[in-house]
Tab-separated table of N, CA, C and O in Angstrom:
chain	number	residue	atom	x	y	z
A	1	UNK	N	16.885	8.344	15.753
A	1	UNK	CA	15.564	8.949	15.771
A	1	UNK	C	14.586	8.027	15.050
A	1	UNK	O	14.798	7.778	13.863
A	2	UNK	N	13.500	7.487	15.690
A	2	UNK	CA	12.590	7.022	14.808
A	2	UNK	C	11.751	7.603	14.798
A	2	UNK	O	11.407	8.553	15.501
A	3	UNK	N	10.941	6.710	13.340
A	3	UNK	CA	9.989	7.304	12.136
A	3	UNK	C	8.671	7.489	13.335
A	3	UNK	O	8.698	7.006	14.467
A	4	UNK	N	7.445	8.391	12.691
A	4	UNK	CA	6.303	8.205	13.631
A	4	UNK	C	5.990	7.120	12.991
A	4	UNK	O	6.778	6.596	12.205
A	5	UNK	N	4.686	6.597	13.267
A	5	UNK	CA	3.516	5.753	12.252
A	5	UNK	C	2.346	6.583	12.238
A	5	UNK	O	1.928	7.224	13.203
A	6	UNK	N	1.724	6.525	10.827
A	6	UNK	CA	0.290	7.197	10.616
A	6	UNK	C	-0.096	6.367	10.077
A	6	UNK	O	0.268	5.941	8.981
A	7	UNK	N	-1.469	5.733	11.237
A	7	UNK	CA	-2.411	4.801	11.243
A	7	UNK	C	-4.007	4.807	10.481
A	7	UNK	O	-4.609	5.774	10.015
A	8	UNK	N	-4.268	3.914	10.520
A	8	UNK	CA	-5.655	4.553	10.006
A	8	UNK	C	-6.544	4.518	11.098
A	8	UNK	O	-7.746	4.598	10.841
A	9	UNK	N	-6.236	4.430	12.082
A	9	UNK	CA	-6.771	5.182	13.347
A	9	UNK	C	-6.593	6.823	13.389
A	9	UNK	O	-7.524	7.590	13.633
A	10	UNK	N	-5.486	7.156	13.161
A	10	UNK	CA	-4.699	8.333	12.840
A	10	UNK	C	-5.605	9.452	12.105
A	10	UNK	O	-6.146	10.478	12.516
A	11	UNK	N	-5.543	8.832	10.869
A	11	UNK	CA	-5.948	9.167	9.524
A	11	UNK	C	-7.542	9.086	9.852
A	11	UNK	O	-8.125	10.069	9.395
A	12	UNK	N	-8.282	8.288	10.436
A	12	UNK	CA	-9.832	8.508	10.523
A	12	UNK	C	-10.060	9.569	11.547
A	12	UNK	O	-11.095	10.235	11.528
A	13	UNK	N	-8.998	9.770	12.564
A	13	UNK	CA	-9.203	10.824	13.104
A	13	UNK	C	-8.513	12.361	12.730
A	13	UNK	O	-8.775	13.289	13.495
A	14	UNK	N	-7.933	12.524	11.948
A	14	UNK	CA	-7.253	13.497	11.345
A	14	UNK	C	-8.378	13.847	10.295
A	14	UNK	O	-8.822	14.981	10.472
A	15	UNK	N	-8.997	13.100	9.159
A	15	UNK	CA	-10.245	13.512	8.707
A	15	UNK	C	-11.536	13.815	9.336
A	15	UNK	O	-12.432	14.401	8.729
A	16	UNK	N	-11.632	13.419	10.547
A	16	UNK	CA	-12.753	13.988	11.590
A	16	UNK	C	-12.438	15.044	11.865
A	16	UNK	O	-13.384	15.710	12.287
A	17	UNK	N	-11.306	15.664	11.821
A	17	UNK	CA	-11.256	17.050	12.764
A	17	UNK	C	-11.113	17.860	11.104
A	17	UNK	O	-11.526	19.007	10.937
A	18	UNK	N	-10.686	17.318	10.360
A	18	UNK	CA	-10.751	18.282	8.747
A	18	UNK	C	-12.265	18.665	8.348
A	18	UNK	O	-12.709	19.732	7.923
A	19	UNK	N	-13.158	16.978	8.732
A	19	UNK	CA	-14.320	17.919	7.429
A	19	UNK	C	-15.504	17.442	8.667
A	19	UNK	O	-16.623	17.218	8.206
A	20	UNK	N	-15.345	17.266	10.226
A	20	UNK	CA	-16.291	17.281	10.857
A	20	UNK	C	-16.899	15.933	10.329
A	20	UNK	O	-17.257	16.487	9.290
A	21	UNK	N	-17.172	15.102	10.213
A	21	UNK	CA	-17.897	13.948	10.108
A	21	UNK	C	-17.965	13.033	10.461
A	21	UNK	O	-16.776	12.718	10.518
A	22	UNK	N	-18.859	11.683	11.025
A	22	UNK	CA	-18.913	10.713	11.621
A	22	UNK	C	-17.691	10.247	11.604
A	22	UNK	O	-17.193	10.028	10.500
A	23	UNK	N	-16.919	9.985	12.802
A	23	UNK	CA	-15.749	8.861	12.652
A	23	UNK	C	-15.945	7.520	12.117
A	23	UNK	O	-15.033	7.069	11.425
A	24	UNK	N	-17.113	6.715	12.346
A	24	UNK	CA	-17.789	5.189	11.963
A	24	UNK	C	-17.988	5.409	10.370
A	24	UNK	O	-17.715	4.479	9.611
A	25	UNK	N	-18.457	6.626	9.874
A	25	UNK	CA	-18.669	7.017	8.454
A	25	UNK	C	-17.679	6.993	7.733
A	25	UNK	O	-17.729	6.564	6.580
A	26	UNK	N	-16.806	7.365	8.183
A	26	UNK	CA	-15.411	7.727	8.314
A	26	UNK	C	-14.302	6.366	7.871
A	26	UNK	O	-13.466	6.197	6.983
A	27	UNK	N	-14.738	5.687	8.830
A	27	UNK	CA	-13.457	4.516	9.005
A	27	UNK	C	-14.795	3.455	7.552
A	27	UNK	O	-14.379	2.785	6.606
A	28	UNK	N	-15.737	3.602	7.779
A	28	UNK	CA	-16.638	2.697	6.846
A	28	UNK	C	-15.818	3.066	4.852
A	28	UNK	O	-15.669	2.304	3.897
A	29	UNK	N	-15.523	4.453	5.028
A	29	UNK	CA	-15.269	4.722	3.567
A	29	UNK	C	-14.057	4.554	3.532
A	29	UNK	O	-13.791	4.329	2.352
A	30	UNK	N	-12.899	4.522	4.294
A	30	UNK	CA	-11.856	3.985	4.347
A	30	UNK	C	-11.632	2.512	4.258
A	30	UNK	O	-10.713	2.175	3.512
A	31	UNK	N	-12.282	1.580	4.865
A	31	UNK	CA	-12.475	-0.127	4.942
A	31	UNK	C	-12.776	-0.307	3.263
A	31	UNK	O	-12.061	-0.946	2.491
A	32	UNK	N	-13.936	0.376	2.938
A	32	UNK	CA	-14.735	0.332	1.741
A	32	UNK	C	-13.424	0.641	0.488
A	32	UNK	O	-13.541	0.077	-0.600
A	33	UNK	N	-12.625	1.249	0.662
A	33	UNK	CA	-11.596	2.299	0.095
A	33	UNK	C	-10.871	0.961	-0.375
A	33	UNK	O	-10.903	0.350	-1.443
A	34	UNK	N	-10.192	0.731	0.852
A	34	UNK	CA	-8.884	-0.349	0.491
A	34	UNK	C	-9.368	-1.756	-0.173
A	34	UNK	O	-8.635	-2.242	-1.034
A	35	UNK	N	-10.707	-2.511	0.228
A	35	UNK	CA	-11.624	-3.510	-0.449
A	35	UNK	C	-11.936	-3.516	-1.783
A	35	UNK	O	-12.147	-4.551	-2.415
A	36	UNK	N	-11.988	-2.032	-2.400
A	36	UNK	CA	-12.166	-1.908	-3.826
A	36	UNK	C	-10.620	-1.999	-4.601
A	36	UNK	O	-10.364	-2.489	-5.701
A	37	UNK	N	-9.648	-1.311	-3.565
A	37	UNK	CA	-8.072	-1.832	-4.241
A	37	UNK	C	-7.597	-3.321	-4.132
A	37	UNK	O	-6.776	-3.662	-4.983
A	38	UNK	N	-8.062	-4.441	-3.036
A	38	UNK	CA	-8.040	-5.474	-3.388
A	38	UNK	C	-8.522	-5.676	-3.979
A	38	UNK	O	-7.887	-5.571	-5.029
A	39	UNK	N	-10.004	-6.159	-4.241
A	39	UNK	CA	-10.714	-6.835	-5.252
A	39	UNK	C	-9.929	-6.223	-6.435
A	39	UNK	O	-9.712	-7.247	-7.083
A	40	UNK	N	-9.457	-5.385	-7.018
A	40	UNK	CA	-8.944	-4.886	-7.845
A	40	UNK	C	-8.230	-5.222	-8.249
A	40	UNK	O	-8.209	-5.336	-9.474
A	41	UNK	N	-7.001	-5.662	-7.322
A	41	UNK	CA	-5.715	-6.765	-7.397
A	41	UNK	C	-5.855	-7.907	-7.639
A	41	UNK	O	-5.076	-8.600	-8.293
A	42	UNK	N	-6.978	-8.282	-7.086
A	42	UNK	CA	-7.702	-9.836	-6.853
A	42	UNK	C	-7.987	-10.224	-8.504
A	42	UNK	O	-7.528	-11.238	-9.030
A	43	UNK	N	-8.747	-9.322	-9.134
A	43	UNK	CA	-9.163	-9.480	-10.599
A	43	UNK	C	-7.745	-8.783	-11.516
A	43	UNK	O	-8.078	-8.243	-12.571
A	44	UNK	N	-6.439	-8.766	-11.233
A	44	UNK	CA	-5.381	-8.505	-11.936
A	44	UNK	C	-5.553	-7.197	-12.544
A	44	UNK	O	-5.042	-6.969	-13.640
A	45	UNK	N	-6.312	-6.211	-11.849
A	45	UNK	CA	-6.425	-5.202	-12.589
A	45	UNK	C	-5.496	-3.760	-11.963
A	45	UNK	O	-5.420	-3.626	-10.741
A	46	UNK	N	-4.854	-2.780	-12.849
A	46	UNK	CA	-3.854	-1.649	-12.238
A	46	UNK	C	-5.110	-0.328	-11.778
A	46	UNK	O	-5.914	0.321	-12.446
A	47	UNK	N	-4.823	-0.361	-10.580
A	47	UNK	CA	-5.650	0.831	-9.989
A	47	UNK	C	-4.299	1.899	-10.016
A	47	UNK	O	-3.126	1.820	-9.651
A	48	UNK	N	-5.120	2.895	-10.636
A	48	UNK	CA	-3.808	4.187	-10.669
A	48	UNK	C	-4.732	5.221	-9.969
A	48	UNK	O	-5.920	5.490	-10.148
A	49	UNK	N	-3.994	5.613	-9.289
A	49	UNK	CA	-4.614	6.579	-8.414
A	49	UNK	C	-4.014	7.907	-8.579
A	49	UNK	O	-2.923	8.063	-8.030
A	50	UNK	N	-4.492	8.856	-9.202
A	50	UNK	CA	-3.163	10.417	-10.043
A	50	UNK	C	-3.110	10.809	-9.295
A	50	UNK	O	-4.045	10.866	-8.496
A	51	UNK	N	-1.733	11.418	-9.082
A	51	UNK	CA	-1.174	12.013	-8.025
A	51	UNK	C	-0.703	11.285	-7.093
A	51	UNK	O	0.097	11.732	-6.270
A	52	UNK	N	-1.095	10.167	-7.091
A	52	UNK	CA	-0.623	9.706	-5.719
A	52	UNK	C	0.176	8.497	-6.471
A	52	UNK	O	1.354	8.789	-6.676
A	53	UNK	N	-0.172	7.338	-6.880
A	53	UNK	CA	0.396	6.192	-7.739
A	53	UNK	C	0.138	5.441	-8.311
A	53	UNK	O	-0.661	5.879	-9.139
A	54	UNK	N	0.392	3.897	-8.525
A	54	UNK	CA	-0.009	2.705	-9.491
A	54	UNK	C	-0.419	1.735	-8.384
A	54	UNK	O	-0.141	2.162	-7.263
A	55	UNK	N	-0.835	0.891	-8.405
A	55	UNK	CA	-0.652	-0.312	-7.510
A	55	UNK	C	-1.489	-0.945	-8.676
A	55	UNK	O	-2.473	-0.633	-9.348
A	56	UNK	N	0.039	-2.757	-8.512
A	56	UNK	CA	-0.876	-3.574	-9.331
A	56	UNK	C	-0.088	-5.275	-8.967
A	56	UNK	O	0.403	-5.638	-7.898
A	57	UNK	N	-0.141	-5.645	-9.579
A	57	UNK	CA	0.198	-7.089	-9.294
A	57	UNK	C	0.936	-7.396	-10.453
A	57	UNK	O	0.639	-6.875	-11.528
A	58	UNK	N	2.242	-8.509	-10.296
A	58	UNK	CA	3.316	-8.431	-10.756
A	58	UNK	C	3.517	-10.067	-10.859
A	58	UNK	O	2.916	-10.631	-9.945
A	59	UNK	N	4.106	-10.830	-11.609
A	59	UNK	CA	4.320	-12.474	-10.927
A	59	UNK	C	5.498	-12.597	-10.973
A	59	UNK	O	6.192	-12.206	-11.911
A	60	UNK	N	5.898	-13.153	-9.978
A	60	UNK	CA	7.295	-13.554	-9.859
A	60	UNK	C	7.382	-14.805	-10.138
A	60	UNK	O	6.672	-15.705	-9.690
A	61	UNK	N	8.603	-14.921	-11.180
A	61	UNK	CA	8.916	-16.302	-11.370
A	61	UNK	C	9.158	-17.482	-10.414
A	61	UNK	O	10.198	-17.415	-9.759
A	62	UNK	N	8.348	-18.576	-10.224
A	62	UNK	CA	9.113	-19.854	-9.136
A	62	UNK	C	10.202	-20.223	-9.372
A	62	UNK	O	10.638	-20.066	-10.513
A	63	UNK	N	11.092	-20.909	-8.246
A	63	UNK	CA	12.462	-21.445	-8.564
A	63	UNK	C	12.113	-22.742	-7.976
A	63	UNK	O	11.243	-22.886	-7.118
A	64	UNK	N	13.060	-23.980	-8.636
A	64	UNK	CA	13.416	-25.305	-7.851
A	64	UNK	C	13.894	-25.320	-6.664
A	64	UNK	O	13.545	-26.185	-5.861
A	65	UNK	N	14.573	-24.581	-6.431
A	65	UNK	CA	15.269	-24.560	-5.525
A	65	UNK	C	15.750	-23.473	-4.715
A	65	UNK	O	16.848	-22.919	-4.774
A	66	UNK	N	14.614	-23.206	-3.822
A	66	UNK	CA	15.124	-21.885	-2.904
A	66	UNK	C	15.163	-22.697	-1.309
A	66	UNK	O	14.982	-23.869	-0.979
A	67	UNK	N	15.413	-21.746	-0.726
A	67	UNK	CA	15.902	-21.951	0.730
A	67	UNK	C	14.813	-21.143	2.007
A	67	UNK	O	14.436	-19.972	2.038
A	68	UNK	N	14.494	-22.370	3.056
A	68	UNK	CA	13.446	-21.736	3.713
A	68	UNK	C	14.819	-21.104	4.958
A	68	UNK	O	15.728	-21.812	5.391
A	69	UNK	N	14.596	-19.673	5.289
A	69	UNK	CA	15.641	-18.970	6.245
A	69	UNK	C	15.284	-19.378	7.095
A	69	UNK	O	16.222	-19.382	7.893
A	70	UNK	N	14.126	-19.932	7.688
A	70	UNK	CA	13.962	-20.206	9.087
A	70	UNK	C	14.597	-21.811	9.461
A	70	UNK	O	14.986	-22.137	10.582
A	71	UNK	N	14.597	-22.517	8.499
A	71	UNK	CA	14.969	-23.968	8.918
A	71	UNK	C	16.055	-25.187	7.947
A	71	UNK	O	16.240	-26.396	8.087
A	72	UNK	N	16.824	-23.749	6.556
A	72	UNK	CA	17.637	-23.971	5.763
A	72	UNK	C	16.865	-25.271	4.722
A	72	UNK	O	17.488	-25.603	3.713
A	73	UNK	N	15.986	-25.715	4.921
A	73	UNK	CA	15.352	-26.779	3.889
A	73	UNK	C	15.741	-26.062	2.640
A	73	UNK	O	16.142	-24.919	2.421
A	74	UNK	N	15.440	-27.332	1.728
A	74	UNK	CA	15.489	-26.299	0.012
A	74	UNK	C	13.873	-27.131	0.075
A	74	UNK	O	13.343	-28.186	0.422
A	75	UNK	N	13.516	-25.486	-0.673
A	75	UNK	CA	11.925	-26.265	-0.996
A	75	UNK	C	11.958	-25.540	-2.327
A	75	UNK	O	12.806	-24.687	-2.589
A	76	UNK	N	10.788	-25.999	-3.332
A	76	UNK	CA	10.232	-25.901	-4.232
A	76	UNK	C	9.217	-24.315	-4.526
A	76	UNK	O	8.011	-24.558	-4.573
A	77	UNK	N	9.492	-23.205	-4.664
A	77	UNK	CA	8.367	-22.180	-4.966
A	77	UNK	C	7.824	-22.032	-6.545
A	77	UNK	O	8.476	-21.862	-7.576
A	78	UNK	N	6.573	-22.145	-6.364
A	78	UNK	CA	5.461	-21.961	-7.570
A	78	UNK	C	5.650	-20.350	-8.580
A	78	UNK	O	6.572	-19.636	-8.186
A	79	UNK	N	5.307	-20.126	-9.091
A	79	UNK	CA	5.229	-18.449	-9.769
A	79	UNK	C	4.036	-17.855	-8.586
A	79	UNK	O	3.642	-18.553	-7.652
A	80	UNK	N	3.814	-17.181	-8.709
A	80	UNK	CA	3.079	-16.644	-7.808
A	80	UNK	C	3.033	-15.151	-8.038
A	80	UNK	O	4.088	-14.712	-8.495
A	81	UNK	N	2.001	-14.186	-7.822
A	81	UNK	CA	2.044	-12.625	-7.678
A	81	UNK	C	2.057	-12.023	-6.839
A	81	UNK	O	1.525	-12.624	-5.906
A	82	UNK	N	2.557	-10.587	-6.434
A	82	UNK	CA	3.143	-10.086	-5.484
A	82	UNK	C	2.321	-8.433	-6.012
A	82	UNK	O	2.114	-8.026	-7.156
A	83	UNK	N	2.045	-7.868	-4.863
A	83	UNK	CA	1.332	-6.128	-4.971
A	83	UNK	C	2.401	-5.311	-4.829
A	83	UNK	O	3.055	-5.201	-3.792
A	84	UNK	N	2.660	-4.541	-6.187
A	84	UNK	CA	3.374	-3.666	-5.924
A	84	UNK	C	3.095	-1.731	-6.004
A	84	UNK	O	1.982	-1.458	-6.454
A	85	UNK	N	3.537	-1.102	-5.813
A	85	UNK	CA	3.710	-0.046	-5.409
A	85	UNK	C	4.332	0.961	-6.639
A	85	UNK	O	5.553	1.056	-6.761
A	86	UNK	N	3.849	1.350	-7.109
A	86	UNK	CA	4.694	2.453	-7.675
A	86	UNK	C	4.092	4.178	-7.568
A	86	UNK	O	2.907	4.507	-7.613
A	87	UNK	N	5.477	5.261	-7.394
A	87	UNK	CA	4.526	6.417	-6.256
A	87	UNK	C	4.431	7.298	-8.017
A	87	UNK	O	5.269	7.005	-8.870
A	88	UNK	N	3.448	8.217	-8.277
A	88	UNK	CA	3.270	8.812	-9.061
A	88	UNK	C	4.675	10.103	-8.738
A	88	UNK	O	5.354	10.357	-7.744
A	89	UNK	N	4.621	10.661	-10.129
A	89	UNK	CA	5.278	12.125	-9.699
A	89	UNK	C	5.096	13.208	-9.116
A	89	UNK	O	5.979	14.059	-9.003
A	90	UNK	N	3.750	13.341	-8.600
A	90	UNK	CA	3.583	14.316	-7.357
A	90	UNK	C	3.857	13.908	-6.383
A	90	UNK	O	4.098	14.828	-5.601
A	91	UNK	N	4.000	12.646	-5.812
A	91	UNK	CA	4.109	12.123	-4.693
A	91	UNK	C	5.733	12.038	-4.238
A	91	UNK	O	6.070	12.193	-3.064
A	92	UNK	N	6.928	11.705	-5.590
A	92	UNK	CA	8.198	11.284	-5.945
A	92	UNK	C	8.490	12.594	-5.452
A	92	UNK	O	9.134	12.593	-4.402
A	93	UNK	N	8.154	13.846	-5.984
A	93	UNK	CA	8.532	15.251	-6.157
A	93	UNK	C	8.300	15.893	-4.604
A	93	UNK	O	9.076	16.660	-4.034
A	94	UNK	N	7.022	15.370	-4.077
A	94	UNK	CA	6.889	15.868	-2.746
A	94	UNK	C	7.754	15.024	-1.620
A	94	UNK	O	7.644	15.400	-0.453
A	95	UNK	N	8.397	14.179	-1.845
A	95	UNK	CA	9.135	13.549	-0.401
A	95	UNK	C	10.686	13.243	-1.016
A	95	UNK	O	11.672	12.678	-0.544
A	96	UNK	N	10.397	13.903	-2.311
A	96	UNK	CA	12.072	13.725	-2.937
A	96	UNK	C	13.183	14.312	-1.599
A	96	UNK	O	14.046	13.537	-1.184
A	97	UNK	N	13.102	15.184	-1.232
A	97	UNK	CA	14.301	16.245	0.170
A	97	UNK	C	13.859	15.262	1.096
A	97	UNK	O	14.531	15.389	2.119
A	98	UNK	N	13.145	14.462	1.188
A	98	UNK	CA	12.550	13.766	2.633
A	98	UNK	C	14.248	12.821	3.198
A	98	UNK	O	14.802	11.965	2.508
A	99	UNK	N	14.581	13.151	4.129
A	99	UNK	CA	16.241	12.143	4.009
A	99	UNK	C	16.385	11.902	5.951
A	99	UNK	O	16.310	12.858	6.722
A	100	UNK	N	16.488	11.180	6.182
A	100	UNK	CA	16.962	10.631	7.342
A	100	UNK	C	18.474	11.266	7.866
A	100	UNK	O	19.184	10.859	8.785
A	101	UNK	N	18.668	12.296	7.030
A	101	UNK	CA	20.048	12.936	7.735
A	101	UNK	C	19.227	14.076	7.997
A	101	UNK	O	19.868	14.752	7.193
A	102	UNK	N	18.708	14.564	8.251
A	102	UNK	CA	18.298	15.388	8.134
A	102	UNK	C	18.088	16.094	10.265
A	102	UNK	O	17.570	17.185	10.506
């Protein structure tokens, strides 16, 4: 059985039929939405969003010597940062029963 996807096509139209309002208005405060969580990331800063989660940026250490999977080279990776995810406890608590056996 596969998963659906909920798009933000989805989602701009699922809030059109909730609170009646411009779809273009709509998808504008959503674009606007996710731009303020980059720039956010961009300037190393933790956007916590309650109820829902953390998102922030993390650096992962470089190695001498890692391996490219597509063409087995060993190349060289830098430190570098990576966006991560963490879900608050309303969010943990609401999809905790969520299970693929199901």
């Amino acid at each position: 059985m596969s998963k659906s996807k909920l798009t933000k096509a989805v989602i701009i139209e699922n809030l059109h039929e909730k609170l009646d309002l411009n779809r273009s208005d709509i998808h504008e405060v959503i674009d606007l939405f996710f731009e303020e969580v980059k720039e956010g990331l961009k300037r190393d800063q933790i956007i916590e969003l309650r109820g829902f989660g953390t998102f922030e940026v993390r650096t992962r250490k470089g190695k001498e010597k890692a391996r490219n999977p597509k063409t087995g080279e060993v190349v060289s990776v830098s430190s570098h940062g990576v966006a991560v995810f963490r879900p608050g406890k309303e969010l943990k608590d609401q999809v905790w029963d969520n299970s693929s056996d199901k």
